[in-house]
């Protein structure tokens, strides 16, 4: 489409057969050798060079958290009535998803021991996980965010603007390697990303307050598969206690 449009500058990575259609064709780096965000920044750097502005770069390490909706500052979470967000889904496939058994231990501890409002976010496909989670915990799932501690199911019920509003008032985000994880991190929310089949060297959350919990001791990972084909699923090894330790570390960094 870019070639037929007549665009004089066509930049891209030389993969998927697109190389001959580009006049700025970039070799594909080994997956995980640099962060994916830097792969995308590289396209911008080459564009600036092509336009006659070489040397201008984006420094992702010093970039400020994103601000949505024209607000000058992010919303401030209420530490006396903490709201945590848990995102159990991963559109790419189940190999990225923390198992239900481990997740229920995490949610139970957060609800009983921390007295938090735990909001489950995700698309409609994640609603099956949310319903099963509530069943296993033997608790009633709320359908809206109230002032009381408890489990709130908003899977498949939010648009992007609503998700941003919820994240900006949350004390912490926990979730699989997904778009929601990256959005939370970019908003400056303390973010714990859970990694199994994917590679944190390539797609770790980028933001001022982030922590990665990755499965350890598995020679097969990162496999980048959509579903696990091994006898032992690596993400089974990530326990609730490990995730809570990561959460506490981030909260300590915020002074909570």
PDB file of N, CA and C in Angstrom, residues 89-129:
ATOM      1  N   UNK A  89      -5.636 -11.567  31.180  1.00  0.00           N
ATOM      2  CA  UNK A  89      -5.676 -11.991  29.789  1.00  0.00           C
ATOM      3  C   UNK A  89      -4.403 -11.701  29.023  1.00  0.00           C
ATOM      4  N   UNK A  90      -4.277 -12.321  27.868  1.00  0.00           N
ATOM      5  CA  UNK A  90      -3.199 -12.052  26.912  1.00  0.00           C
ATOM      6  C   UNK A  90      -3.715 -12.486  25.551  1.00  0.00           C
ATOM      7  N   UNK A  91      -3.968 -11.514  24.692  1.00  0.00           N
ATOM      8  CA  UNK A  91      -4.586 -11.804  23.398  1.00  0.00           C
ATOM      9  C   UNK A  91      -3.765 -12.782  22.574  1.00  0.00           C
ATOM     10  N   UNK A  92      -2.447 -12.729  22.711  1.00  0.00           N
ATOM     11  CA  UNK A  92      -1.570 -13.562  21.882  1.00  0.00           C
ATOM     12  C   UNK A  92      -1.803 -15.047  22.095  1.00  0.00           C
ATOM     13  N   UNK A  93      -2.045 -15.458  23.375  1.00  0.00           N
ATOM     14  CA  UNK A  93      -2.255 -16.880  23.628  1.00  0.00           C
ATOM     15  C   UNK A  93      -2.078 -17.245  25.082  1.00  0.00           C
ATOM     16  N   UNK A  94      -2.482 -18.470  25.407  1.00  0.00           N
ATOM     17  CA  UNK A  94      -2.493 -18.922  26.799  1.00  0.00           C
ATOM     18  C   UNK A  94      -1.106 -19.087  27.392  1.00  0.00           C
ATOM     19  N   UNK A  95      -0.073 -19.232  26.552  1.00  0.00           N
ATOM     20  CA  UNK A  95       1.283 -19.410  27.073  1.00  0.00           C
ATOM     21  C   UNK A  95       1.790 -18.169  27.786  1.00  0.00           C
ATOM     22  N   UNK A  96       1.106 -17.044  27.600  1.00  0.00           N
ATOM     23  CA  UNK A  96       1.464 -15.809  28.287  1.00  0.00           C
ATOM     24  C   UNK A  96       0.687 -15.627  29.592  1.00  0.00           C
ATOM     25  N   UNK A  97      -0.266 -16.495  29.874  1.00  0.00           N
ATOM     26  CA  UNK A  97      -1.224 -16.251  30.947  1.00  0.00           C
ATOM     27  C   UNK A  97      -0.861 -16.973  32.237  1.00  0.00           C
ATOM     28  N   UNK A  98      -0.891 -16.247  33.330  1.00  0.00           N
ATOM     29  CA  UNK A  98      -0.674 -16.804  34.656  1.00  0.00           C
ATOM     30  C   UNK A  98      -1.822 -17.741  34.984  1.00  0.00           C
ATOM     31  N   UNK A  99      -1.544 -18.964  35.424  1.00  0.00           N
ATOM     32  CA  UNK A  99      -2.613 -19.937  35.671  1.00  0.00           C
ATOM     33  C   UNK A  99      -3.580 -19.488  36.759  1.00  0.00           C
ATOM     34  N   UNK A 100      -4.806 -19.924  36.635  1.00  0.00           N
ATOM     35  CA  UNK A 100      -5.876 -19.549  37.556  1.00  0.00           C
ATOM     36  C   UNK A 100      -5.546 -19.908  39.000  1.00  0.00           C
ATOM     37  N   UNK A 101      -4.963 -21.079  39.225  1.00  0.00           N
ATOM     38  CA  UNK A 101      -4.668 -21.538  40.580  1.00  0.00           C
ATOM     39  C   UNK A 101      -3.723 -20.567  41.290  1.00  0.00           C
ATOM     40  N   UNK A 102      -2.716 -20.076  40.578  1.00  0.00           N
ATOM     41  CA  UNK A 102      -1.763 -19.143  41.167  1.00  0.00           C
ATOM     42  C   UNK A 102      -2.397 -17.770  41.355  1.00  0.00           C
ATOM     43  N   UNK A 103      -3.199 -17.363  40.379  1.00  0.00           N
ATOM     44  CA  UNK A 103      -3.847 -16.066  40.454  1.00  0.00           C
ATOM     45  C   UNK A 103      -4.824 -15.991  41.618  1.00  0.00           C
ATOM     46  N   UNK A 104      -5.532 -17.078  41.891  1.00  0.00           N
ATOM     47  CA  UNK A 104      -6.504 -17.035  42.977  1.00  0.00           C
ATOM     48  C   UNK A 104      -5.817 -16.866  44.327  1.00  0.00           C
ATOM     49  N   UNK A 105      -4.621 -17.431  44.501  1.00  0.00           N
ATOM     50  CA  UNK A 105      -3.872 -17.237  45.746  1.00  0.00           C
ATOM     51  C   UNK A 105      -3.483 -15.775  45.910  1.00  0.00           C
ATOM     52  N   UNK A 106      -3.073 -15.164  44.820  1.00  0.00           N
ATOM     53  CA  UNK A 106      -2.704 -13.753  44.846  1.00  0.00           C
ATOM     54  C   UNK A 106      -3.900 -12.879  45.199  1.00  0.00           C
ATOM     55  N   UNK A 107      -5.028 -13.115  44.530  1.00  0.00           N
ATOM     56  CA  UNK A 107      -6.218 -12.294  44.759  1.00  0.00           C
ATOM     57  C   UNK A 107      -6.763 -12.506  46.170  1.00  0.00           C
ATOM     58  N   UNK A 108      -6.765 -13.747  46.641  1.00  0.00           N
ATOM     59  CA  UNK A 108      -7.265 -14.023  47.995  1.00  0.00           C
ATOM     60  C   UNK A 108      -6.443 -13.274  49.044  1.00  0.00           C
ATOM     61  N   UNK A 109      -5.123 -13.305  48.899  1.00  0.00           N
ATOM     62  CA  UNK A 109      -4.257 -12.615  49.852  1.00  0.00           C
ATOM     63  C   UNK A 109      -4.487 -11.106  49.801  1.00  0.00           C
ATOM     64  N   UNK A 110      -4.647 -10.561  48.591  1.00  0.00           N
ATOM     65  CA  UNK A 110      -4.866  -9.122  48.441  1.00  0.00           C
ATOM     66  C   UNK A 110      -6.200  -8.700  49.062  1.00  0.00           C
ATOM     67  N   UNK A 111      -7.228  -9.517  48.872  1.00  0.00           N
ATOM     68  CA  UNK A 111      -8.549  -9.176  49.399  1.00  0.00           C
ATOM     69  C   UNK A 111      -8.606  -9.350  50.914  1.00  0.00           C
ATOM     70  N   UNK A 112      -8.106 -10.474  51.408  1.00  0.00           N
ATOM     71  CA  UNK A 112      -8.220 -10.778  52.838  1.00  0.00           C
ATOM     72  C   UNK A 112      -7.162 -10.062  53.674  1.00  0.00           C
ATOM     73  N   UNK A 113      -5.928 -10.064  53.177  1.00  0.00           N
ATOM     74  CA  UNK A 113      -4.837  -9.498  53.965  1.00  0.00           C
ATOM     75  C   UNK A 113      -4.607  -8.018  53.754  1.00  0.00           C
ATOM     76  N   UNK A 114      -4.904  -7.527  52.535  1.00  0.00           N
ATOM     77  CA  UNK A 114      -4.626  -6.122  52.224  1.00  0.00           C
ATOM     78  C   UNK A 114      -5.894  -5.276  52.161  1.00  0.00           C
ATOM     79  N   UNK A 115      -7.050  -5.917  52.123  1.00  0.00           N
ATOM     80  CA  UNK A 115      -8.346  -5.216  52.092  1.00  0.00           C
ATOM     81  C   UNK A 115      -8.427  -4.226  50.923  1.00  0.00           C
ATOM     82  N   UNK A 116      -8.053  -4.708  49.742  1.00  0.00           N
ATOM     83  CA  UNK A 116      -8.052  -3.842  48.565  1.00  0.00           C
ATOM     84  C   UNK A 116      -9.329  -4.034  47.749  1.00  0.00           C
ATOM     85  N   UNK A 117      -9.577  -3.091  46.884  1.00  0.00           N
ATOM     86  CA  UNK A 117     -10.565  -3.274  45.814  1.00  0.00           C
ATOM     87  C   UNK A 117      -9.789  -3.812  44.617  1.00  0.00           C
ATOM     88  N   UNK A 118     -10.072  -5.032  44.220  1.00  0.00           N
ATOM     89  CA  UNK A 118      -9.344  -5.681  43.130  1.00  0.00           C
ATOM     90  C   UNK A 118     -10.211  -5.650  41.876  1.00  0.00           C
ATOM     91  N   UNK A 119      -9.792  -4.862  40.892  1.00  0.00           N
ATOM     92  CA  UNK A 119     -10.531  -4.725  39.643  1.00  0.00           C
ATOM     93  C   UNK A 119      -9.905  -5.625  38.584  1.00  0.00           C
ATOM     94  N   UNK A 120     -10.728  -6.472  37.986  1.00  0.00           N
ATOM     95  CA  UNK A 120     -10.270  -7.337  36.893  1.00  0.00           C
ATOM     96  C   UNK A 120     -10.571  -6.631  35.579  1.00  0.00           C
ATOM     97  N   UNK A 121      -9.519  -6.331  34.817  1.00  0.00           N
ATOM     98  CA  UNK A 121      -9.679  -5.678  33.518  1.00  0.00           C
ATOM     99  C   UNK A 121      -9.269  -6.626  32.395  1.00  0.00           C
ATOM    100  N   UNK A 122      -9.854  -6.407  31.240  1.00  0.00           N
ATOM    101  CA  UNK A 122      -9.532  -7.209  30.070  1.00  0.00           C
ATOM    102  C   UNK A 122     -10.685  -7.200  29.091  1.00  0.00           C
ATOM    103  N   UNK A 123     -10.512  -7.889  27.977  1.00  0.00           N
ATOM    104  CA  UNK A 123     -11.587  -7.966  26.997  1.00  0.00           C
ATOM    105  C   UNK A 123     -12.598  -9.022  27.415  1.00  0.00           C
ATOM    106  N   UNK A 124     -13.590  -9.241  26.578  1.00  0.00           N
ATOM    107  CA  UNK A 124     -14.665 -10.177  26.925  1.00  0.00           C
ATOM    108  C   UNK A 124     -14.145 -11.596  27.106  1.00  0.00           C
ATOM    109  N   UNK A 125     -13.038 -11.933  26.438  1.00  0.00           N
ATOM    110  CA  UNK A 125     -12.482 -13.283  26.579  1.00  0.00           C
ATOM    111  C   UNK A 125     -11.978 -13.517  28.001  1.00  0.00           C
ATOM    112  N   UNK A 126     -11.548 -12.459  28.684  1.00  0.00           N
ATOM    113  CA  UNK A 126     -11.044 -12.593  30.057  1.00  0.00           C
ATOM    114  C   UNK A 126     -12.166 -12.761  31.068  1.00  0.00           C
ATOM    115  N   UNK A 127     -13.419 -12.545  30.644  1.00  0.00           N
ATOM    116  CA  UNK A 127     -14.545 -12.661  31.582  1.00  0.00           C
ATOM    117  C   UNK A 127     -14.726 -14.093  32.070  1.00  0.00           C
ATOM    118  N   UNK A 128     -14.352 -15.071  31.251  1.00  0.00           N
ATOM    119  CA  UNK A 128     -14.443 -16.473  31.670  1.00  0.00           C
ATOM    120  C   UNK A 128     -13.507 -16.713  32.845  1.00  0.00           C
ATOM    121  N   UNK A 129     -12.306 -16.171  32.746  1.00  0.00           N
ATOM    122  CA  UNK A 129     -11.321 -16.277  33.827  1.00  0.00           C
ATOM    123  C   UNK A 129     -11.870 -15.610  35.086  1.00  0.00           C
TER     124      UNK A 129
END
